[in-house]
Amino acid sequence: RMEICGLVTEKNETVPLKSISVQVLVQDHVATVSSTLQYVNEEERPLEALFVFPLPADAAVCHFSAKIGEQEIVAEVQDRETARDRYDDAVSSGQQAFLLEESSESPDVFRLSVGCLSAGQNAAVTIIYVTELAVQDDHSLRFCLPAVLNPRYTPAAAGIVSEISSGAVPYTLTLSVHVSSPKPISKLESSCTLDPLVFLHSDHTQATVNLSPGHMFDKDVELFVYYQDTHQPSAIVEAGVTTAPPGSLMRDTVVMISLYPEFPEEVMSSLRAQGEFVFVIDRSGSMGDMMHHGKGAQNRIESHVFILPVGCYFNIYGFGSDFESFFPHSVEYNQDTVDKALKRVKKMKADMGGTEILQPLKHIYSQPCYPDHPRQLFVFTDGEVGNTKEVLDLVKSHVHSHRCFSFGIGEGASAALITGMAREGSGHAQFITDTDRMQPKVMQSLRFALQPAVLNISVDWTLPDDVTVDTLSPPINVLFQGQRTLIYAQLKGESSGGSEGTVTVKYSLKDQPVTNQLHFCLKPTEETQLSIHRLAARTLIRSLEQEERSGDADVEGIRSRMVELSVQAGVSSVHTAFIAVNKDSRQTVKGPLLQRGVFVNKYYDNAYDIFSVLFFFIPDRIAPREFRVSALTLVCLCVCSDAPELQQDSLLQLVSLQKASGCWDLDATLADVFGKTEDELTNQKPAQVDGSVWATLLALIWLYGCKIEQQVEWQFVAMKAASWIGSQKVGDLSQCVCEGNVMLGCQVTKETLGI
C-alpha cells in the first residue's frame, strides 16, 4: 500500500514553503547542520501546513525554533503525546504553533506541522542536527543532505509513514559549508555544482564552499571532504554543562573514540574465502526508476554487480510484494548451477510490485547454515520500505549467523534501512547514486566479506583513579581492516592527577590475539558546542529504542528513561517531539483551517529492462593476498539487455567479451574496443601463438596500459586471463608483449601482466 504525503487541498495547491537555507559546519568527521525553512501564508485566512522531509538516519536533532516577524520562539522537547496535545490545543485556540516529530517507523523521516499562520504572514523555521560523516573507500568523508524522500512502501498490516518525493518543487535551496580540521583539507567534491573552494588560512585547515544556484531537487546533495592525512585513531573529549543535574549525561564529560583497526599482515595475507553468499535483489516497481533525472541516467535495477567466491554456496532472491529464489536452498557453485542461475537472471525485471523485504529475510534466516561456510548477505535495494525498524530488529536477531552487506541504489534510498541493516548485521553499507560506478564500491564490500570475522571483542579503559567510565555505545560486534569504529563513553569524576586516558581494544582474528590501543588527553576539546554529547545521547536513545522493541525488559521503565534522556539532552526520539507555541498570537479562527501539503512530483519510468550476466573465473594461486579466494571467484556484472552503456564504456565491453575460461576471441568486437580492425589484429599476430592467446595478451596489455586507474574493477578479470595464458604453455612471450605494446601504444612489461 502506498501513501503519498498527507495534507493537500482539493485543488492540489502547493505548500507555502518558499525557500530552504542550509549551513553546514564540518569539524573533522562531525557535521552540525542548520536548516531554515521560510514559509509564507498566501491565503486569505489562517493556514495549517505539513512538511514531511528526510534527515540522515543517524542525525541527532537538537534544536528547533520559529521566527515570526522579529519574534523568535525556541521549541522545547517534551513527551510526544504531551507535545501533540499542546499543539492541537494551541491551533484550535488560534495560537501559532510548530511541532517537529520523528516518524515512528523510520528514524530518517520527520514531520513538521506549522499551525495557524495568519493571512500573509511569514514564518522562518530553523532545525539543527548533528551527524557523523561516513568514511568512503577513497578515505573521503561523505556528507549527504537528503533532498529526495521516495514514497515508502508499507505492508498492508503495518502503520503508515507519510511520504513525499521532491522533484520540480516551488521552493529554492541555498547551501553553505564551513570545514574545520586539525589536518589540512586537500579538496571538496560534490555530486552537485559547487562554487570554488575558498581556504581561510594558509595551512588549509579551514575552508568554505557554497552550492551553486539552481539546484533542482532531483537528487540528494552529496559532499565529499578530503583531508591530506589518512584517518588516524583519535579522541574528542567534551566538557558537560554545569547546570545539568549531577550524574547526568549532560553534566559529565563525554569522549568520542575513533578507531581504525589494522589487522596483522600475516593474517591478511592468508585469507581464504569460504562461505554461503546470498544475494537479495529489490525487484519492486521503483527499481525501474531512473538513478537520477539528469542526462545519461540508468535504471536502478540494471546497475547491480554481484561477486561470489566459488567452491562455496550461493543463492539469489528477488523480492517485491512477494519474493522468489533461484534455488530452494543455497547450492554449491559449479558450472551446472551457474548456467541455471544465468538463465534466471536474464529474465529478471523490476516487476514485483511493492518493497516488502521482511518476508524474504525471514525465509533466508530459516534456512540452516552450512558448516564452515559463514553466511554473507548482499542486499541491493532503493530502501523504500515503511517498516524499517522491524526489518532491523530481524537482522539484529540473527547477527550471530551471518554478516549483511547492504547497497542503497539511486537517489532517496533510505539511509536508515541501508546503514541500519549493515550495522545490525555486522557488515558494511554502500550508497550508489547519480553516476557512481558501482564496481569499486562492491569490490570494497567484497574485501570486507573476505576478511575473517573478528571474535571476542573487548574494550578496556585505563583512567586516573578518581575517574570512572560508562560506555554508551552498544558492544562492538564487527571490525574491518581500516574502517572507522566509534565508541561513545561518559567519564564520571574529575582527575586530580593524571591527565591521560587509554582505551584498549582486544579481539581474536583467525585464532590470533590482536590488541589496538589509543592514548588520549583528558582535557576537553574547545568549541565543540555539545555536539559530542548529543551524538552520544542519540546513540544511547537508539539502543534504548531497540531494547524497548525487543519486549524482553521493563518496557515502561525503558520508555521513561528514553524520554528523560531526550528532554535533558534536547535530542529527538521516537517518544518525544519539539513543540513551540507563540502565546502572543491568539486570534479568532472562523471555520476550519486550510490544510496544505508539499507539492509532489514523483518520477516513474516503466523501462524495466532485463539484464544479462557475465561470469568470470579467477584461480586462487595468482590472487593478491588481500583478495585470495578458494578455487575460483565469480563476478556477475548486470547490465541492461540492449546494453547501450556497453557501447559507451569500453571497459565494460571488454569485460563482457571474456570467455568463461579466461581468454578472448580474436574478432571484430574485440578489435573495436582497441579502436582497431580485425584485420589489423590478425595481421600483427606473432607466429608462435594462436588467435586466442594473442587476443588475451592484447586485452591484458590494454587493461594495464589504458585502464590502470580503474584496476579495482578489473583486477579479478586480469588474474583469470593471466592464469589461462599460463595454462597454454606457450613458452616465452616477451616478444609478443613487445609487439602488443607497439600495436596499442602502451609500455607494459611482461612481469606487470603476471604471466
Short mmCIF file of N, CA and C in Angstrom, two decimals, residues 120-244:
data_model
loop_
_atom_site.label_atom_id
_atom_site.label_comp_id
_atom_site.label_asym_id
_atom_site.label_seq_id
_atom_site.Cartn_x
_atom_site.Cartn_y
_atom_site.Cartn_z
N GLY A 120 -1.10 36.12 4.96
CA GLY A 120 0.00 36.97 4.56
C GLY A 120 1.22 36.92 5.45
N GLN A 121 1.20 36.06 6.48
CA GLN A 121 2.29 36.06 7.47
C GLN A 121 3.46 35.18 7.04
N ASN A 122 4.68 35.60 7.43
CA ASN A 122 5.90 34.84 7.19
C ASN A 122 6.31 34.11 8.46
N ALA A 123 6.90 32.93 8.29
CA ALA A 123 7.48 32.21 9.42
C ALA A 123 8.75 31.52 8.95
N ALA A 124 9.84 31.69 9.69
CA ALA A 124 11.11 31.03 9.39
C ALA A 124 11.36 29.96 10.45
N VAL A 125 11.37 28.70 10.04
CA VAL A 125 11.56 27.59 10.96
C VAL A 125 12.99 27.07 10.83
N THR A 126 13.72 26.95 11.94
CA THR A 126 15.11 26.50 11.92
C THR A 126 15.25 25.17 12.65
N ILE A 127 15.88 24.22 11.99
CA ILE A 127 16.14 22.89 12.55
C ILE A 127 17.66 22.68 12.53
N ILE A 128 18.22 22.27 13.66
CA ILE A 128 19.66 22.00 13.74
C ILE A 128 19.86 20.54 14.15
N TYR A 129 20.75 19.85 13.43
CA TYR A 129 21.08 18.49 13.83
C TYR A 129 22.58 18.25 13.69
N VAL A 130 23.05 17.22 14.39
CA VAL A 130 24.46 16.83 14.38
C VAL A 130 24.54 15.41 13.83
N THR A 131 25.55 15.15 13.01
CA THR A 131 25.68 13.81 12.44
C THR A 131 27.15 13.48 12.21
N GLU A 132 27.46 12.19 12.24
CA GLU A 132 28.80 11.72 11.91
C GLU A 132 28.91 11.56 10.40
N LEU A 133 30.10 11.79 9.86
CA LEU A 133 30.32 11.64 8.43
C LEU A 133 30.97 10.28 8.15
N ALA A 134 30.39 9.55 7.21
CA ALA A 134 30.87 8.20 6.92
C ALA A 134 32.16 8.25 6.10
N VAL A 135 33.07 7.30 6.39
CA VAL A 135 34.33 7.19 5.65
C VAL A 135 34.10 6.36 4.39
N GLN A 136 34.56 6.89 3.25
CA GLN A 136 34.42 6.20 1.97
C GLN A 136 35.68 5.39 1.64
N ASP A 137 35.58 4.59 0.57
CA ASP A 137 36.69 3.73 0.19
C ASP A 137 37.94 4.52 -0.18
N ASP A 138 37.76 5.76 -0.71
CA ASP A 138 38.91 6.57 -1.07
C ASP A 138 39.35 7.49 0.06
N HIS A 139 38.90 7.20 1.29
CA HIS A 139 39.26 7.91 2.52
C HIS A 139 38.58 9.28 2.66
N SER A 140 37.69 9.61 1.73
CA SER A 140 36.94 10.86 1.90
C SER A 140 35.84 10.66 2.94
N LEU A 141 35.29 11.79 3.42
CA LEU A 141 34.15 11.77 4.33
C LEU A 141 32.93 12.23 3.56
N ARG A 142 31.84 11.49 3.65
CA ARG A 142 30.63 11.78 2.88
C ARG A 142 29.59 12.48 3.74
N PHE A 143 29.20 13.70 3.30
CA PHE A 143 28.05 14.39 3.88
C PHE A 143 26.92 14.35 2.86
N CYS A 144 25.74 13.98 3.29
CA CYS A 144 24.59 13.93 2.39
C CYS A 144 23.45 14.76 2.97
N LEU A 145 22.96 15.71 2.18
CA LEU A 145 21.76 16.46 2.53
C LEU A 145 20.63 15.85 1.73
N PRO A 146 19.78 15.03 2.35
CA PRO A 146 18.72 14.37 1.57
C PRO A 146 17.74 15.40 1.03
N ALA A 147 17.63 15.44 -0.29
CA ALA A 147 16.65 16.33 -0.93
C ALA A 147 15.50 15.53 -1.50
N VAL A 148 15.67 14.21 -1.54
CA VAL A 148 14.65 13.34 -2.12
C VAL A 148 14.17 12.37 -1.04
N LEU A 149 12.87 12.31 -0.86
CA LEU A 149 12.28 11.31 0.03
C LEU A 149 11.32 10.49 -0.81
N ASN A 150 11.76 9.31 -1.21
CA ASN A 150 10.92 8.48 -2.07
C ASN A 150 9.71 7.97 -1.30
N PRO A 151 8.61 7.66 -2.01
CA PRO A 151 7.48 7.02 -1.32
C PRO A 151 7.93 5.74 -0.65
N ARG A 152 7.50 5.55 0.58
CA ARG A 152 7.87 4.36 1.33
C ARG A 152 6.75 3.33 1.25
N TYR A 153 7.06 2.15 0.74
CA TYR A 153 6.06 1.10 0.64
C TYR A 153 5.88 0.46 2.01
N THR A 154 4.63 0.38 2.45
CA THR A 154 4.33 -0.17 3.76
C THR A 154 3.43 -1.37 3.60
N PRO A 155 3.80 -2.54 4.16
CA PRO A 155 2.91 -3.69 4.10
C PRO A 155 1.53 -3.35 4.64
N ALA A 156 0.51 -3.98 4.08
CA ALA A 156 -0.87 -3.59 4.35
C ALA A 156 -1.23 -3.60 5.83
N ALA A 157 -0.61 -4.49 6.60
CA ALA A 157 -0.98 -4.62 8.00
C ALA A 157 -0.24 -3.65 8.91
N ALA A 158 0.73 -2.92 8.34
CA ALA A 158 1.58 -2.10 9.19
C ALA A 158 1.07 -0.67 9.28
N GLY A 159 1.70 0.12 10.15
CA GLY A 159 1.37 1.53 10.26
C GLY A 159 1.84 2.27 9.03
N ILE A 160 1.38 3.52 8.87
CA ILE A 160 1.67 4.29 7.67
C ILE A 160 2.70 5.36 7.97
N VAL A 161 3.66 5.49 7.09
CA VAL A 161 4.59 6.61 7.12
C VAL A 161 4.19 7.55 6.00
N SER A 162 4.06 8.82 6.27
CA SER A 162 3.76 9.77 5.21
C SER A 162 4.98 9.89 4.31
N GLU A 163 4.75 10.04 3.03
CA GLU A 163 5.86 10.06 2.09
C GLU A 163 5.72 11.20 1.10
N ILE A 164 6.85 11.70 0.63
CA ILE A 164 6.89 12.63 -0.48
C ILE A 164 8.09 12.32 -1.33
N SER A 165 8.10 12.85 -2.52
CA SER A 165 9.31 12.87 -3.33
C SER A 165 9.45 14.27 -3.88
N SER A 166 10.62 14.83 -3.76
CA SER A 166 10.84 16.19 -4.22
C SER A 166 11.31 16.18 -5.66
N GLY A 167 10.62 16.88 -6.50
CA GLY A 167 11.02 17.00 -7.90
C GLY A 167 11.14 18.47 -8.24
N ALA A 168 10.28 18.94 -9.14
CA ALA A 168 10.30 20.36 -9.50
C ALA A 168 9.47 21.12 -8.48
N VAL A 169 10.02 21.31 -7.30
CA VAL A 169 9.28 21.90 -6.20
C VAL A 169 9.36 23.43 -6.25
N PRO A 170 8.37 24.10 -5.67
CA PRO A 170 8.29 25.56 -5.82
C PRO A 170 9.10 26.32 -4.78
N TYR A 171 10.16 25.73 -4.25
CA TYR A 171 10.99 26.47 -3.31
C TYR A 171 12.45 26.30 -3.68
N THR A 172 13.29 27.18 -3.16
CA THR A 172 14.70 27.20 -3.54
C THR A 172 15.57 26.69 -2.40
N LEU A 173 16.79 26.29 -2.73
CA LEU A 173 17.75 25.80 -1.74
C LEU A 173 19.06 26.57 -1.86
N THR A 174 19.55 27.07 -0.74
CA THR A 174 20.91 27.60 -0.68
C THR A 174 21.68 26.79 0.37
N LEU A 175 22.95 26.53 0.10
CA LEU A 175 23.77 25.70 0.99
C LEU A 175 25.16 26.29 1.09
N SER A 176 25.61 26.52 2.32
CA SER A 176 26.99 26.96 2.55
C SER A 176 27.65 26.01 3.53
N VAL A 177 28.92 25.70 3.29
CA VAL A 177 29.64 24.71 4.09
C VAL A 177 30.94 25.33 4.60
N HIS A 178 31.21 25.15 5.89
CA HIS A 178 32.46 25.57 6.51
C HIS A 178 33.14 24.33 7.08
N VAL A 179 34.36 24.06 6.63
CA VAL A 179 35.09 22.87 7.06
C VAL A 179 36.26 23.29 7.93
N SER A 180 36.39 22.65 9.08
CA SER A 180 37.48 22.93 10.01
C SER A 180 38.06 21.61 10.50
N SER A 181 39.39 21.49 10.48
CA SER A 181 40.01 20.24 10.89
C SER A 181 41.44 20.49 11.34
N PRO A 182 41.95 19.69 12.29
CA PRO A 182 43.38 19.79 12.64
C PRO A 182 44.28 19.41 11.46
N LYS A 183 43.74 18.59 10.55
CA LYS A 183 44.51 18.15 9.39
C LYS A 183 44.20 19.06 8.20
N PRO A 184 45.17 19.32 7.33
CA PRO A 184 44.91 20.16 6.15
C PRO A 184 43.84 19.54 5.25
N ILE A 185 43.02 20.40 4.67
CA ILE A 185 41.97 19.98 3.74
C ILE A 185 42.58 19.98 2.34
N SER A 186 42.44 18.88 1.62
CA SER A 186 43.02 18.83 0.28
C SER A 186 42.01 19.25 -0.79
N LYS A 187 40.76 18.82 -0.65
CA LYS A 187 39.75 19.21 -1.64
C LYS A 187 38.36 18.85 -1.14
N LEU A 188 37.34 19.43 -1.78
CA LEU A 188 35.95 19.07 -1.58
C LEU A 188 35.34 18.77 -2.94
N GLU A 189 34.60 17.68 -3.01
CA GLU A 189 33.92 17.33 -4.25
C GLU A 189 32.44 17.14 -3.97
N SER A 190 31.61 17.22 -5.01
CA SER A 190 30.18 17.10 -4.81
C SER A 190 29.53 16.52 -6.05
N SER A 191 28.36 15.87 -5.84
CA SER A 191 27.55 15.41 -6.96
C SER A 191 26.82 16.58 -7.60
N CYS A 192 26.80 17.73 -6.93
CA CYS A 192 26.15 18.93 -7.44
C CYS A 192 27.22 19.98 -7.76
N THR A 193 26.82 21.03 -8.46
CA THR A 193 27.78 22.06 -8.84
C THR A 193 28.08 22.97 -7.66
N LEU A 194 29.38 23.14 -7.36
CA LEU A 194 29.81 23.99 -6.25
C LEU A 194 30.52 25.23 -6.78
N ASP A 195 30.45 26.30 -6.01
CA ASP A 195 31.31 27.44 -6.26
C ASP A 195 32.74 27.06 -5.88
N PRO A 196 33.74 27.84 -6.29
CA PRO A 196 35.14 27.50 -5.95
C PRO A 196 35.37 27.42 -4.44
N LEU A 197 36.21 26.48 -4.02
CA LEU A 197 36.58 26.32 -2.62
C LEU A 197 37.47 27.48 -2.19
N VAL A 198 37.16 28.06 -1.03
CA VAL A 198 37.93 29.19 -0.51
C VAL A 198 38.61 28.76 0.79
N PHE A 199 39.94 28.78 0.85
CA PHE A 199 40.67 28.47 2.08
C PHE A 199 40.80 29.73 2.92
N LEU A 200 40.54 29.58 4.23
CA LEU A 200 40.54 30.74 5.12
C LEU A 200 41.90 30.96 5.77
N HIS A 201 42.74 29.90 5.81
CA HIS A 201 44.07 30.03 6.39
C HIS A 201 45.09 29.43 5.44
N SER A 202 46.32 29.88 5.56
CA SER A 202 47.38 29.40 4.67
C SER A 202 47.71 27.92 4.90
N ASP A 203 47.40 27.40 6.11
CA ASP A 203 47.68 25.99 6.37
C ASP A 203 46.55 25.07 5.89
N HIS A 204 45.53 25.64 5.28
CA HIS A 204 44.43 24.89 4.67
C HIS A 204 43.64 24.05 5.69
N THR A 205 43.58 24.49 6.93
CA THR A 205 42.81 23.76 7.94
C THR A 205 41.37 24.26 8.04
N GLN A 206 41.06 25.35 7.36
CA GLN A 206 39.68 25.84 7.32
C GLN A 206 39.35 26.28 5.90
N ALA A 207 38.12 25.98 5.48
CA ALA A 207 37.71 26.33 4.12
C ALA A 207 36.20 26.49 4.08
N THR A 208 35.72 27.24 3.09
CA THR A 208 34.28 27.39 2.87
C THR A 208 33.97 27.12 1.41
N VAL A 209 32.73 26.68 1.17
CA VAL A 209 32.27 26.45 -0.19
C VAL A 209 30.74 26.58 -0.19
N ASN A 210 30.19 27.02 -1.31
CA ASN A 210 28.75 27.18 -1.45
C ASN A 210 28.23 26.35 -2.61
N LEU A 211 26.98 25.90 -2.47
CA LEU A 211 26.31 25.23 -3.58
C LEU A 211 25.94 26.28 -4.62
N SER A 212 26.28 26.00 -5.87
CA SER A 212 25.94 26.95 -6.93
C SER A 212 24.43 27.07 -7.08
N PRO A 213 23.93 28.23 -7.47
CA PRO A 213 22.47 28.41 -7.60
C PRO A 213 21.87 27.47 -8.63
N GLY A 214 20.60 27.16 -8.43
CA GLY A 214 19.87 26.39 -9.44
C GLY A 214 19.67 24.93 -9.14
N HIS A 215 19.92 24.47 -7.90
CA HIS A 215 19.70 23.06 -7.57
C HIS A 215 18.22 22.72 -7.74
N MET A 216 17.94 21.63 -8.46
CA MET A 216 16.56 21.33 -8.87
C MET A 216 15.87 20.28 -8.02
N PHE A 217 16.48 19.82 -6.94
CA PHE A 217 15.87 18.84 -6.06
C PHE A 217 15.59 17.50 -6.75
N ASP A 218 16.33 17.21 -7.83
CA ASP A 218 16.16 15.91 -8.47
C ASP A 218 17.14 14.89 -7.92
N LYS A 219 18.00 15.32 -6.99
CA LYS A 219 18.94 14.38 -6.39
C LYS A 219 19.39 14.94 -5.04
N ASP A 220 19.86 14.03 -4.19
CA ASP A 220 20.41 14.43 -2.91
C ASP A 220 21.68 15.26 -3.14
N VAL A 221 21.99 16.12 -2.16
CA VAL A 221 23.22 16.90 -2.24
C VAL A 221 24.31 16.13 -1.48
N GLU A 222 25.28 15.61 -2.22
CA GLU A 222 26.39 14.87 -1.62
C GLU A 222 27.64 15.74 -1.64
N LEU A 223 28.38 15.71 -0.54
CA LEU A 223 29.64 16.45 -0.45
C LEU A 223 30.70 15.51 0.10
N PHE A 224 31.86 15.47 -0.54
CA PHE A 224 32.95 14.60 -0.11
C PHE A 224 34.13 15.46 0.32
N VAL A 225 34.56 15.28 1.57
CA VAL A 225 35.64 16.07 2.15
C VAL A 225 36.90 15.21 2.19
N TYR A 226 37.98 15.74 1.64
CA TYR A 226 39.25 15.02 1.61
C TYR A 226 40.27 15.76 2.47
N TYR A 227 40.86 15.05 3.44
CA TYR A 227 41.96 15.60 4.23
C TYR A 227 43.28 15.05 3.71
N GLN A 228 44.34 15.80 3.92
CA GLN A 228 45.64 15.38 3.36
C GLN A 228 46.18 14.14 4.04
N ASP A 229 45.95 13.99 5.32
CA ASP A 229 46.42 12.81 6.03
C ASP A 229 45.30 11.78 6.09
N THR A 230 45.66 10.52 5.91
CA THR A 230 44.66 9.48 6.07
C THR A 230 44.21 9.44 7.52
N HIS A 231 43.07 8.81 7.72
CA HIS A 231 42.45 8.86 9.05
C HIS A 231 43.25 8.06 10.07
N GLN A 232 43.44 8.67 11.23
CA GLN A 232 44.19 8.06 12.32
C GLN A 232 43.28 7.95 13.54
N PRO A 233 43.56 6.99 14.43
CA PRO A 233 42.77 6.91 15.67
C PRO A 233 42.81 8.24 16.41
N SER A 234 41.68 8.63 16.99
CA SER A 234 41.62 9.93 17.66
C SER A 234 40.56 9.90 18.75
N ALA A 235 40.60 10.92 19.60
CA ALA A 235 39.61 11.07 20.66
C ALA A 235 39.20 12.52 20.75
N ILE A 236 37.90 12.77 20.90
CA ILE A 236 37.39 14.12 21.17
C ILE A 236 36.76 14.09 22.55
N VAL A 237 37.30 14.89 23.46
CA VAL A 237 36.80 14.96 24.83
C VAL A 237 36.02 16.27 24.98
N GLU A 238 34.79 16.17 25.46
CA GLU A 238 33.92 17.34 25.53
C GLU A 238 33.38 17.51 26.95
N ALA A 239 33.53 18.72 27.49
CA ALA A 239 33.04 19.02 28.84
C ALA A 239 31.52 19.10 28.85
N GLY A 240 30.92 18.78 30.00
CA GLY A 240 29.47 18.84 30.15
C GLY A 240 28.99 20.23 30.53
N VAL A 241 27.70 20.32 30.84
CA VAL A 241 27.05 21.58 31.21
C VAL A 241 26.91 21.63 32.72
N THR A 242 27.45 22.66 33.33
CA THR A 242 27.45 22.72 34.81
C THR A 242 26.06 22.86 35.39
N THR A 243 25.08 23.32 34.59
CA THR A 243 23.72 23.49 35.11
C THR A 243 22.89 22.21 35.01
N ALA A 244 23.41 21.19 34.35
CA ALA A 244 22.67 19.92 34.22
C ALA A 244 22.69 19.18 35.56
#
